[in-house]
Short mmCIF file of C-alpha atoms in Angstrom, two decimals:
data_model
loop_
_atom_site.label_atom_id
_atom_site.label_comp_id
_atom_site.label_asym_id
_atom_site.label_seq_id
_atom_site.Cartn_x
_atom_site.Cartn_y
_atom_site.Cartn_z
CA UNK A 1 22.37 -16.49 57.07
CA UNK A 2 22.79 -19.86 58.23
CA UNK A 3 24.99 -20.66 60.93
CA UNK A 4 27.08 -23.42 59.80
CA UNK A 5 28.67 -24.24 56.29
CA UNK A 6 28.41 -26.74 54.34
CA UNK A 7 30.52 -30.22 54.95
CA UNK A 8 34.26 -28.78 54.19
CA UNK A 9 34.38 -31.93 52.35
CA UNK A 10 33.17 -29.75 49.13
CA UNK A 11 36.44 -27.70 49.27
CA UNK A 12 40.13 -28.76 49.30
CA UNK A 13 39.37 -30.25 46.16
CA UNK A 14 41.40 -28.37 43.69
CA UNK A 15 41.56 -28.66 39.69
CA UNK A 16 44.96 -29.30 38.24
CA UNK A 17 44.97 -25.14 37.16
CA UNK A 18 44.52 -24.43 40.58
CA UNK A 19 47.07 -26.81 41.75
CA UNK A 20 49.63 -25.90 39.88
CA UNK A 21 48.76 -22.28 40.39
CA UNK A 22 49.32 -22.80 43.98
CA UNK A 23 52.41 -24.50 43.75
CA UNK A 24 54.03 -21.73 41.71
CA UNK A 25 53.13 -18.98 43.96
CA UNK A 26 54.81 -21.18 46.60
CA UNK A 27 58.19 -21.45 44.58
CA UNK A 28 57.64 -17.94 43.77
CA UNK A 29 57.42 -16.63 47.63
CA UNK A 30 60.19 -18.99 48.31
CA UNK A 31 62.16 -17.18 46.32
CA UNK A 32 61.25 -13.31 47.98
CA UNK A 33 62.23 -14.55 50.43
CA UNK A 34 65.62 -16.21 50.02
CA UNK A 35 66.25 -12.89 48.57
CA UNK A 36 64.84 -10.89 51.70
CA UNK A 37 62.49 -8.38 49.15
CA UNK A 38 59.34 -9.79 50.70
CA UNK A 39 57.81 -12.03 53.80
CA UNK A 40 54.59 -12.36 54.90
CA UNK A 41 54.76 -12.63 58.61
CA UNK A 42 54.90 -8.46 59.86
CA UNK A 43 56.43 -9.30 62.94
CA UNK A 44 59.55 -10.78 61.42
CA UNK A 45 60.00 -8.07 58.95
CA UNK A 46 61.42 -5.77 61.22
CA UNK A 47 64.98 -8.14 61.28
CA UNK A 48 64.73 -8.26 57.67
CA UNK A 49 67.21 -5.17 57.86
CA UNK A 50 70.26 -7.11 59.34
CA UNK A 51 69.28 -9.91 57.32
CA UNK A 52 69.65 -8.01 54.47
CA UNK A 53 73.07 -6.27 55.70
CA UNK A 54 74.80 -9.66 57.02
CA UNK A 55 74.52 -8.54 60.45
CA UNK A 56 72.37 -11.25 61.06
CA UNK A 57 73.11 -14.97 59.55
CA UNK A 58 70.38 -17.00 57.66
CA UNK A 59 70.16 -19.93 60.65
CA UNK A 60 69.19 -17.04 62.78
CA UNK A 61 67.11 -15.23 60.68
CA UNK A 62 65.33 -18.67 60.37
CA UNK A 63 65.05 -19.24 63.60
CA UNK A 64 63.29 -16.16 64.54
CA UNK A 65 60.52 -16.71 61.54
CA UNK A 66 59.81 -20.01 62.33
CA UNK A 67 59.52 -18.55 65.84
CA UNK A 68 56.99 -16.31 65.05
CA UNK A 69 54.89 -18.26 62.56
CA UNK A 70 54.72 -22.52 63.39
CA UNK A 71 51.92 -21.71 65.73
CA UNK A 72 49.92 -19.37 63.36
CA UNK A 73 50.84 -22.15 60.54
CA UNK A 74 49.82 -25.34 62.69
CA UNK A 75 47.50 -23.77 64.99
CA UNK A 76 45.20 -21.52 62.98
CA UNK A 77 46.10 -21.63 59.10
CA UNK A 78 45.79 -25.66 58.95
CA UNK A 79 42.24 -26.03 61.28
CA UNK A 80 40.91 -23.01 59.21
CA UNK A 81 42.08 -24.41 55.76
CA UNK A 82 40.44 -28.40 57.31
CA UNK A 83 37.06 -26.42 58.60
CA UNK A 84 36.25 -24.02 56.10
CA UNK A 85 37.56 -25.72 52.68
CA UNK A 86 39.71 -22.25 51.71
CA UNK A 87 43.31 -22.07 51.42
CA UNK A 88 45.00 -18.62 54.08
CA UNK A 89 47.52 -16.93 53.94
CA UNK A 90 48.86 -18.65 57.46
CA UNK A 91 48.72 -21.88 56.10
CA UNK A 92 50.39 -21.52 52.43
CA UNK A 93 52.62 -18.25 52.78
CA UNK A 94 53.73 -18.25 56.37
CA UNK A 95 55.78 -22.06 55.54
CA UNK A 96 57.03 -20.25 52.19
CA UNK A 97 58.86 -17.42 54.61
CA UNK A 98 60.79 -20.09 56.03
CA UNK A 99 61.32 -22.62 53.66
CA UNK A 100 62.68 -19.42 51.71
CA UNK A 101 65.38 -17.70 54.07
CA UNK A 102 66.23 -21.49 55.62
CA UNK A 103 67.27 -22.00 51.90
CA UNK A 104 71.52 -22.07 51.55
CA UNK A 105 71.30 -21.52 47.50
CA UNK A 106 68.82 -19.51 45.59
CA UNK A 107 68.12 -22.13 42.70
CA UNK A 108 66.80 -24.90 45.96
CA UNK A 109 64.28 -22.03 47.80
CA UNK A 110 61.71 -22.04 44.90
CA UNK A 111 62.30 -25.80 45.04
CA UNK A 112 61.36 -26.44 48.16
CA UNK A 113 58.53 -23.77 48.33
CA UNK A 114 57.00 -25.99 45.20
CA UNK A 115 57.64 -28.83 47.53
CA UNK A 116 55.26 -27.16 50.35
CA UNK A 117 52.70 -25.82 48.00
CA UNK A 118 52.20 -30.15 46.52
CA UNK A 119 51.75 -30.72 50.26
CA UNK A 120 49.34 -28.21 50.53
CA UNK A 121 47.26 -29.20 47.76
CA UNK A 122 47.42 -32.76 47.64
CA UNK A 123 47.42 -33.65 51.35
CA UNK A 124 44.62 -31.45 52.55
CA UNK A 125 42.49 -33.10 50.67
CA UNK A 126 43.77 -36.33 51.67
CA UNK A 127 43.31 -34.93 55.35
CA UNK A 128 40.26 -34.22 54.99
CA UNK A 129 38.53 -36.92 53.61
CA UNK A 130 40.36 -39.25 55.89
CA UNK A 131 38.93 -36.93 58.95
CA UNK A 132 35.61 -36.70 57.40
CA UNK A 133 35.35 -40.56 57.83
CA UNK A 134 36.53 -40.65 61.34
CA UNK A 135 33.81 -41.38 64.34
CA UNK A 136 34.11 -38.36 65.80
CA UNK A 137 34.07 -35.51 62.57
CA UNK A 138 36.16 -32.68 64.13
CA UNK A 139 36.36 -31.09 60.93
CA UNK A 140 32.40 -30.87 60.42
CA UNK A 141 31.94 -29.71 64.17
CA UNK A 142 34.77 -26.80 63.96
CA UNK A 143 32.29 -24.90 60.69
CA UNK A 144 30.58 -23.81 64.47
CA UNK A 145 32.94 -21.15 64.09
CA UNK A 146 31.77 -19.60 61.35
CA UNK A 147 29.53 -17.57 63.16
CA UNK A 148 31.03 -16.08 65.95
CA UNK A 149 33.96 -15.24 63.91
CA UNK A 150 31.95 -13.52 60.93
CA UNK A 151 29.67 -11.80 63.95
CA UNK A 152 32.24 -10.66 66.00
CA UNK A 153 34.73 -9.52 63.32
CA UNK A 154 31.80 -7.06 62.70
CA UNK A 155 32.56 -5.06 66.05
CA UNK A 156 36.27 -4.27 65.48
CA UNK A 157 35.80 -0.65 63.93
CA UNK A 158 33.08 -0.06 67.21
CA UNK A 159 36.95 -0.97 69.84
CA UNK A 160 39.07 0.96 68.10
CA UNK A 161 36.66 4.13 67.94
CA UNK A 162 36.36 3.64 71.73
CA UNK A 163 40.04 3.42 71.88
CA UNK A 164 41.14 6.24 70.06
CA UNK A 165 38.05 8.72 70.39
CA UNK A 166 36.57 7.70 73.41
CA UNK A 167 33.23 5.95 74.74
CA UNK A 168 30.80 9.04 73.42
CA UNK A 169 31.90 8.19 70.03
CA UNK A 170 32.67 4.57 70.43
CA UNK A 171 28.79 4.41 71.81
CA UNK A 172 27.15 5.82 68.79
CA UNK A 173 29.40 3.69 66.64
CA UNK A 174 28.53 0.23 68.49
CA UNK A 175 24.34 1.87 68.13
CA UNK A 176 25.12 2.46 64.50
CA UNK A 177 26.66 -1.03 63.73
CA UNK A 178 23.70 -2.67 65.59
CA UNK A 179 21.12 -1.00 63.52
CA UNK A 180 23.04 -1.55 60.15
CA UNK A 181 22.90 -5.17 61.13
CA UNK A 182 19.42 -5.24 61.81
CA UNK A 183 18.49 -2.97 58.82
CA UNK A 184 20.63 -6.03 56.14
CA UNK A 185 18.92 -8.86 58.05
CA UNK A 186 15.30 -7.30 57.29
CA UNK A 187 16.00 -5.43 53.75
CA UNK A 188 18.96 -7.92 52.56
CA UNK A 189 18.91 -11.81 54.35
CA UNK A 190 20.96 -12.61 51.59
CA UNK A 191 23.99 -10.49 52.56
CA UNK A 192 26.09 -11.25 55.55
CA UNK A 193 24.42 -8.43 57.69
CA UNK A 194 28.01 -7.92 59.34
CA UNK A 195 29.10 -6.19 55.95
CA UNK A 196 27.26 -2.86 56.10
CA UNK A 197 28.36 -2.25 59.38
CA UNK A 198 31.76 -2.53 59.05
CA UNK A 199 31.94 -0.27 56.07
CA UNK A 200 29.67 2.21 58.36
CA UNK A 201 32.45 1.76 61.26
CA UNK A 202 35.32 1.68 59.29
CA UNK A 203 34.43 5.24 57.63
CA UNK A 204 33.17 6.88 60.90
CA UNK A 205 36.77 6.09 62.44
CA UNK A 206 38.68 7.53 59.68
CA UNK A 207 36.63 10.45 59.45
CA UNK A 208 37.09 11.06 62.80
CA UNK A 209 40.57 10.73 62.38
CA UNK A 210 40.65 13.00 59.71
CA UNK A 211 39.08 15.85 61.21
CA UNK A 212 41.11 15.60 64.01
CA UNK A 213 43.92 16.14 61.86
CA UNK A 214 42.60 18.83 60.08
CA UNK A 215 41.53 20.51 63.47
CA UNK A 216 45.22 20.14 64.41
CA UNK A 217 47.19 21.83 61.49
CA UNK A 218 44.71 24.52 61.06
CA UNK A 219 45.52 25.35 65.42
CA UNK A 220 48.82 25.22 64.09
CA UNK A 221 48.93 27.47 61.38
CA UNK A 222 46.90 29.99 63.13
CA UNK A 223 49.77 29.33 66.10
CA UNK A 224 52.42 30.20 63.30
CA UNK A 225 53.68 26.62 63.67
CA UNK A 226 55.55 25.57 60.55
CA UNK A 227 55.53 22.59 59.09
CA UNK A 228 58.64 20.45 59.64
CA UNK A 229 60.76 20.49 56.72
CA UNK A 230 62.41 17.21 55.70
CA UNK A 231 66.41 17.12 56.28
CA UNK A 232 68.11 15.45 53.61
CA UNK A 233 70.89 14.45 55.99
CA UNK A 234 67.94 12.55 58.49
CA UNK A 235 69.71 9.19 58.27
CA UNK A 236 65.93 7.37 58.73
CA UNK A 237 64.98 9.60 55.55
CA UNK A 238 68.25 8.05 53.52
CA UNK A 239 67.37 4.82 54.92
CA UNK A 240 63.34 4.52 53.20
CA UNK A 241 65.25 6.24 50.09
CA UNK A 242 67.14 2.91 50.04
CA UNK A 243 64.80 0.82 50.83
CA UNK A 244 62.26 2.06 48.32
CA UNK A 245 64.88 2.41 45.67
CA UNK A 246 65.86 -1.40 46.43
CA UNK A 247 61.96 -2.54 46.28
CA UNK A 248 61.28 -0.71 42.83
CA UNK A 249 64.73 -2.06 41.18
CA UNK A 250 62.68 -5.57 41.79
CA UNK A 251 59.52 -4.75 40.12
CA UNK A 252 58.63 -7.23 37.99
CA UNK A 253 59.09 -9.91 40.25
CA UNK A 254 56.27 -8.03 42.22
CA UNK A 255 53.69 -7.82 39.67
CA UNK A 256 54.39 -11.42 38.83
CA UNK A 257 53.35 -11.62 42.37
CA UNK A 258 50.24 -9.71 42.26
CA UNK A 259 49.26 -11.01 39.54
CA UNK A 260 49.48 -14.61 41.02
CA UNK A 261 47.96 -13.69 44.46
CA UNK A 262 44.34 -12.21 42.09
CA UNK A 263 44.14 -15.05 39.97
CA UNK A 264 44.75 -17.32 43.39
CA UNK A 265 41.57 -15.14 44.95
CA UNK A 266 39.34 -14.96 41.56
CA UNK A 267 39.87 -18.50 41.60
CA UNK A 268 37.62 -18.77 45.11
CA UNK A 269 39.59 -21.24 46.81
CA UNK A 270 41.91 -18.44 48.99
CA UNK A 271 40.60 -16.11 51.58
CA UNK A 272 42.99 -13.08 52.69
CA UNK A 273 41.76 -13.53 56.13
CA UNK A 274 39.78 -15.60 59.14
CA UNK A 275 36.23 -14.16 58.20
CA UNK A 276 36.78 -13.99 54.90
CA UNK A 277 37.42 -17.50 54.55
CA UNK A 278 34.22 -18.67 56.06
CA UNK A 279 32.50 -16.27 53.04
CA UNK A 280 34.08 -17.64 50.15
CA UNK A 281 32.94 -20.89 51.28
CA UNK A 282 29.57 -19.56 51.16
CA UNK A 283 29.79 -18.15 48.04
CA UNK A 284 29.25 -14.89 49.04
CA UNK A 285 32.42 -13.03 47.25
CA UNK A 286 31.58 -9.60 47.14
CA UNK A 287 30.90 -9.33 51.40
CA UNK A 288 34.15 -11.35 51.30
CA UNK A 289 36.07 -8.51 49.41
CA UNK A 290 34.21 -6.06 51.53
CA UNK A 291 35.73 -7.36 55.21
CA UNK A 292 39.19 -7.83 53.20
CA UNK A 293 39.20 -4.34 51.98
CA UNK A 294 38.34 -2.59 55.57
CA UNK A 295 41.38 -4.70 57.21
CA UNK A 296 43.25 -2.56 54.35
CA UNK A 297 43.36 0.59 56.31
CA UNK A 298 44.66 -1.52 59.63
CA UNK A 299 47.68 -2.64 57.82
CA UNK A 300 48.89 0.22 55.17
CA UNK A 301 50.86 2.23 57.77
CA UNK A 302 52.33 -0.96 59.44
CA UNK A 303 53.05 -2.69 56.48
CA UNK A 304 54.12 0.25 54.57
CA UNK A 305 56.49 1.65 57.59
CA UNK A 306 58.11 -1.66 58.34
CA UNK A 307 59.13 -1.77 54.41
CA UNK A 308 60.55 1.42 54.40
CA UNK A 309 62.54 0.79 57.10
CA UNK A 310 63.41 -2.80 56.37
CA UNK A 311 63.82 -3.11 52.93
CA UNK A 312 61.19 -5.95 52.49
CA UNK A 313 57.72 -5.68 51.76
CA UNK A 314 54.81 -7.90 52.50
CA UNK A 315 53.85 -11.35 50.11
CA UNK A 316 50.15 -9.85 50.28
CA UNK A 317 51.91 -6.06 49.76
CA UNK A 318 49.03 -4.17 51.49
CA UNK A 319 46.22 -6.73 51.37
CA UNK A 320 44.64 -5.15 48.22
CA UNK A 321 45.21 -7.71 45.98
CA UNK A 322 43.25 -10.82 46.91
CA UNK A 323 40.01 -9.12 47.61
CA UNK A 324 40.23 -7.54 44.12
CA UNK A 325 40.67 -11.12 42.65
CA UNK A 326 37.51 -11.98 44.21
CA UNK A 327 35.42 -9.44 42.54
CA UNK A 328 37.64 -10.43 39.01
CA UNK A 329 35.44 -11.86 36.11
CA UNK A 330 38.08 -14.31 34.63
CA UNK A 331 42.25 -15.14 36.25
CA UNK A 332 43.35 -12.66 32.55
CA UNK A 333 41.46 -9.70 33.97
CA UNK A 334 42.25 -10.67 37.31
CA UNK A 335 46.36 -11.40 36.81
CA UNK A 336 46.40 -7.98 34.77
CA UNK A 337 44.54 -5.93 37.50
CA UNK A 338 46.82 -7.42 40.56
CA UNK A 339 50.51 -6.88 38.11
CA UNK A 340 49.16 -3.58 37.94
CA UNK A 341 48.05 -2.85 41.89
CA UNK A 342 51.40 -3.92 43.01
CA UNK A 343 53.19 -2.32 40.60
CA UNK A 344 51.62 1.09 42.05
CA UNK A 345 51.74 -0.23 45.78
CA UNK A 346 55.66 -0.42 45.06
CA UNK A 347 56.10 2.60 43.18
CA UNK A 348 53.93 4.82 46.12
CA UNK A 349 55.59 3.53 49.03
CA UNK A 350 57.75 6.53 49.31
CA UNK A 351 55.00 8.95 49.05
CA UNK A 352 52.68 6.80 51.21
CA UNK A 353 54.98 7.20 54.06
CA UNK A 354 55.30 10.93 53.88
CA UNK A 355 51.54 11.33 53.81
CA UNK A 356 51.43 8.81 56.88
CA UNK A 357 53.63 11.45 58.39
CA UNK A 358 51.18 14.34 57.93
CA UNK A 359 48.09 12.50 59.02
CA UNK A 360 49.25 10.99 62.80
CA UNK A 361 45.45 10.63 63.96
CA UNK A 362 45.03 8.59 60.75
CA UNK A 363 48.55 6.36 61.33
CA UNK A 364 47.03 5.98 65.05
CA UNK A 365 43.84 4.47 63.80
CA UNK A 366 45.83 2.09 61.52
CA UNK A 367 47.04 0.59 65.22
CA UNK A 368 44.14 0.81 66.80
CA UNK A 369 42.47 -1.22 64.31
CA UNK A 370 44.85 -4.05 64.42
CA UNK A 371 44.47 -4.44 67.94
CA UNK A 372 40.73 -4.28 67.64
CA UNK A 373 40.93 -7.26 65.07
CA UNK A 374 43.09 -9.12 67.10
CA UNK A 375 40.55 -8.31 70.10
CA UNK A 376 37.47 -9.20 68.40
CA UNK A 377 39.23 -12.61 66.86
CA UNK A 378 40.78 -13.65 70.17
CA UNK A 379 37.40 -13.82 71.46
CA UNK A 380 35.43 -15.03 68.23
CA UNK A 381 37.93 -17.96 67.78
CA UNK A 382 37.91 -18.58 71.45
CA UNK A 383 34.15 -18.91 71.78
CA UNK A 384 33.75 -20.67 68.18
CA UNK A 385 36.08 -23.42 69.56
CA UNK A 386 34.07 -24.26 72.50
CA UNK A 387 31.22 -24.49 69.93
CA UNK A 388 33.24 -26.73 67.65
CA UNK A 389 33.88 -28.61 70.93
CA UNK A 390 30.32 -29.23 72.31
CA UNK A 391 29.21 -30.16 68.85
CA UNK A 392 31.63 -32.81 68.96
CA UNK A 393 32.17 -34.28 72.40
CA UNK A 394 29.57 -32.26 74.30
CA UNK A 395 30.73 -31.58 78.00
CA UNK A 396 33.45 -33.91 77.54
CA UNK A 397 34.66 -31.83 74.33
CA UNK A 398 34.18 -28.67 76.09
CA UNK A 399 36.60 -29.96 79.02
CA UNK A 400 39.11 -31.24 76.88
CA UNK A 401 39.34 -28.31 74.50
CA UNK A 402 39.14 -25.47 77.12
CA UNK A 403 41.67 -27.39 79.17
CA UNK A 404 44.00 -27.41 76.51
CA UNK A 405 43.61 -23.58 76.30
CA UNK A 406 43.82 -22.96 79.78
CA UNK A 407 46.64 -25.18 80.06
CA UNK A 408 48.54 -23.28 77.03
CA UNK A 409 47.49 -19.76 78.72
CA UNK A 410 49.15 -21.43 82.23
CA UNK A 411 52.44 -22.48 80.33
CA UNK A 412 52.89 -18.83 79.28
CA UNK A 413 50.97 -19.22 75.35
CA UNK A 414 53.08 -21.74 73.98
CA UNK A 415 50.63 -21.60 71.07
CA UNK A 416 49.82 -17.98 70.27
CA UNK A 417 46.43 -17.07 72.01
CA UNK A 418 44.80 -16.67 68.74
CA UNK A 419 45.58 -20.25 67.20
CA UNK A 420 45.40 -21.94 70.83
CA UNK A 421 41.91 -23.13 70.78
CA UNK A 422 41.32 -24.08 67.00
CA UNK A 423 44.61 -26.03 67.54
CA UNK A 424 42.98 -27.31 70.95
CA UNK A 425 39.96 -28.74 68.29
CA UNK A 426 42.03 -30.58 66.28
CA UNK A 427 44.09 -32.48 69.04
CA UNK A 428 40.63 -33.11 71.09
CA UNK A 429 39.22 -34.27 68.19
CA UNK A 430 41.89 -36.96 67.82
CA UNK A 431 41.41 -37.74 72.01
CA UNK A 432 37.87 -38.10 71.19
CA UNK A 433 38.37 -40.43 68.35
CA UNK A 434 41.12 -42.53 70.86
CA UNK A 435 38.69 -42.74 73.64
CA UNK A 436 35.78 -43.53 71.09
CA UNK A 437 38.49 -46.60 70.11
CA UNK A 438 38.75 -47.24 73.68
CA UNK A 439 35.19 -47.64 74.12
CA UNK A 440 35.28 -44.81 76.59
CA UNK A 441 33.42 -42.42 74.45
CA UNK A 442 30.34 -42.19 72.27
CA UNK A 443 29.90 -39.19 69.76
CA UNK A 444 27.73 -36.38 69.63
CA UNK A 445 25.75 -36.35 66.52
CA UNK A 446 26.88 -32.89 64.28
CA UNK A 447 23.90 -31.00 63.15
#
């Protein structure tokens, strides 16, 4: 596998179906969420509640969303859009959230989330070309982080095994990975060798989570420990009733949805996630759908919990959809299958959550695997930044863009960690460009 891309200059380039596509899908999420059934940002769904009650107001609802997602929207969704020539969910859903509760009237939030999905599609291309041309090519030098992210990523079953089970386990899982990896490079160089290995790490952890589970209600039924019994006066209980009842009385709004969000990924210019982004480029769709599909098990519990409890469920529902559109032969097949997928991802979320509450080990490893992707991307982004930055400034690049980070970390993570240094890329690469102006600066040729 090489270790660079080719020129993001290929992607960002969209047909007028795929245009248009996007631009819908933006109106449509608009809308979710001027009507609080959906956002895409987990951390604000948790104040969807008093949104939804009028305990909150819509400034301050807005407030907190934009809160939580301008530096994931400026800071990683835009350089990883410029650098890898695929649309993210950061850069086109996290704006729709709030563009969509900001909205006073529900006839002007689909309005303006058309309005962000033409800037999407018509001015990244514009960016990019005009950055492309530039002295210094930021853009070119940031596809360095292809491969630390992709590599890295790899590892994030191998932490949360450690985590959860321990080093024993967490040992043999890391040994495992590292000979999977070895065995696709030798048998497979066409494969990204990180795929096997995942898969491999992914289904150790649950099956150690499973059998811990097991091993805990067979103690307890040879204890004589009953089960709990649900109370039908347990206010939480009424309140996922509700919530569920509310989600499922909006349907057909969500299969519109999921059947946008496949045709958006069989049309190959979306990637659910950081890796995955970097694979579509590639053309390699089926490792792509792979590494979207094991994220799946870090984000069913979360996302299905926070729904139940807030009433609004995720744009992406629980990741399933775009990795499916990959795989997708044609956008009919692919519009049908995703309708379909979030119709059932709506109609289970009741039952989901009681089976979360059977299986704790299981729930556990749902957390433990978010904070093991957020571990192993922190890192990967980090070091494919510093990569990006030598390519294009050498030592100079290095100083500026780490400074920037270090600077952020000092000022208490203005930026969030994780799109701190890509955003550090893109202003360095401007400095660079400045100083190049200035005569102060000559650029480093990009392999």
């Amino acid at each position: 596998m090489s270790t660079t891309l080719a020129a993001a200059s290929a992607g960002l380039d969209f047909t007028t179906a795929q245009k248009l596509l996007v631009i819908a899908l933006c109106a449509l999420t608009a809308y979710i969420s001027h009507m609080a059934l959906a956002v895409f940002n987990d951390g604000a769904r948790p104040f969807m509640l008093d949104f939804i009650h009028g305990r909150t107001t819509r400034n301050a609802m807005t407030a907190v969303a934009f809160g939580l997602s301008a530096g994931f929207i400026f800071g990683l969704g835009a350089p990883m859009a410029l650098s890898s020539g695929v649309l993210n969910p950061w850069l086109v859903f996290l704006p729709t959230d709030i563009l969509g509760i900001l909205s006073p009237k529900k006839w002007l939030a689909p309005i303006l989330g058309a309005a962000w999905g033409a800037v999407v599609v018509f001015g990244l291309s514009g960016a990019n070309r005009v950055a492309h041309e530039l002295p210094v090519d930021f853009l070119t030098a940031m596809q360095q982080m292809s491969t630390p992210i992709l590599f890295l990523f790899t590892l994030f079953p191998v932490l949360a095994i450690t985590k959860q089970f321990g080093r024993l386990r967490g040992g043999i899982a890391g040994v495992v990975e590292l000979a999977m990896v070895l065995l696709t490079m030798k048998l497979w160089p066409d494969l990204f060798a990180g795929a096997l290995a995942m898969a491999a790490g992914v289904l150790m952890l649950l099956g150690f989570a499973v059998v811990r589970d097991l091993k805990q209600r067979r103690a307890d039924r040879q204890a004589g420990v009953a089960e709990p019994v649900p109370d039908a006066d347990d206010p939480m209980a009424s309140l996922f009733s509700a919530s569920a009842a509310r989600l499922r009385k909006h349907l057909p709004v969500f299969m519109v949805l999921g059947a946008g969000l496949a045709v958006l990924g069989q049309m190959h210019i979306f990637g659910g996630g950081e890796a995955t982004s970097f694979l579509i480029a590639k053309g390699q769709y089926a490792e792509a759908a792979q590494v979207d599909l094991y994220r799946v098990f870090g984000f069913i519990p979360l996302i299905a919990t926070t729904a139940l409890a807030s009433g609004a469920y995720g744009i992406a529902g629980f990741t399933l959809v775009a990795p499916l559109g990959y795989l997708m032969p044609n956008p009919w097949v692919a519009a049908v299958v995703g309708a379909l997928v979030f119709a059932g991802e709506v109609l289970a979320l009741s039952y989901i959550g009681k089976w979360l509450g059977k299986l704790p080990s299981v729930r556990d490893s749902s957390e433990h695997l978010r904070n093991a992707i957020s571990n192993t991307l922190d890192l990967a982004i980090l070091f494919g930044s510093l990569m990006a930055a030598n390519a294009m400034g050498g030592g100079l690049g290095i100083l500026i863009v780490g400074g920037l980070f270090l600077l952020n970390e000092a000022m208490g993570r203005v930026v969030v960690r994780m799109a701190a240094a890509p955003a550090a890329v893109l202003v360095g690469g401007i400095l660079l460009n400045v100083l190049y102006w200035l005569d102060l600066f000559t650029p480093v040729k990009v392999a």
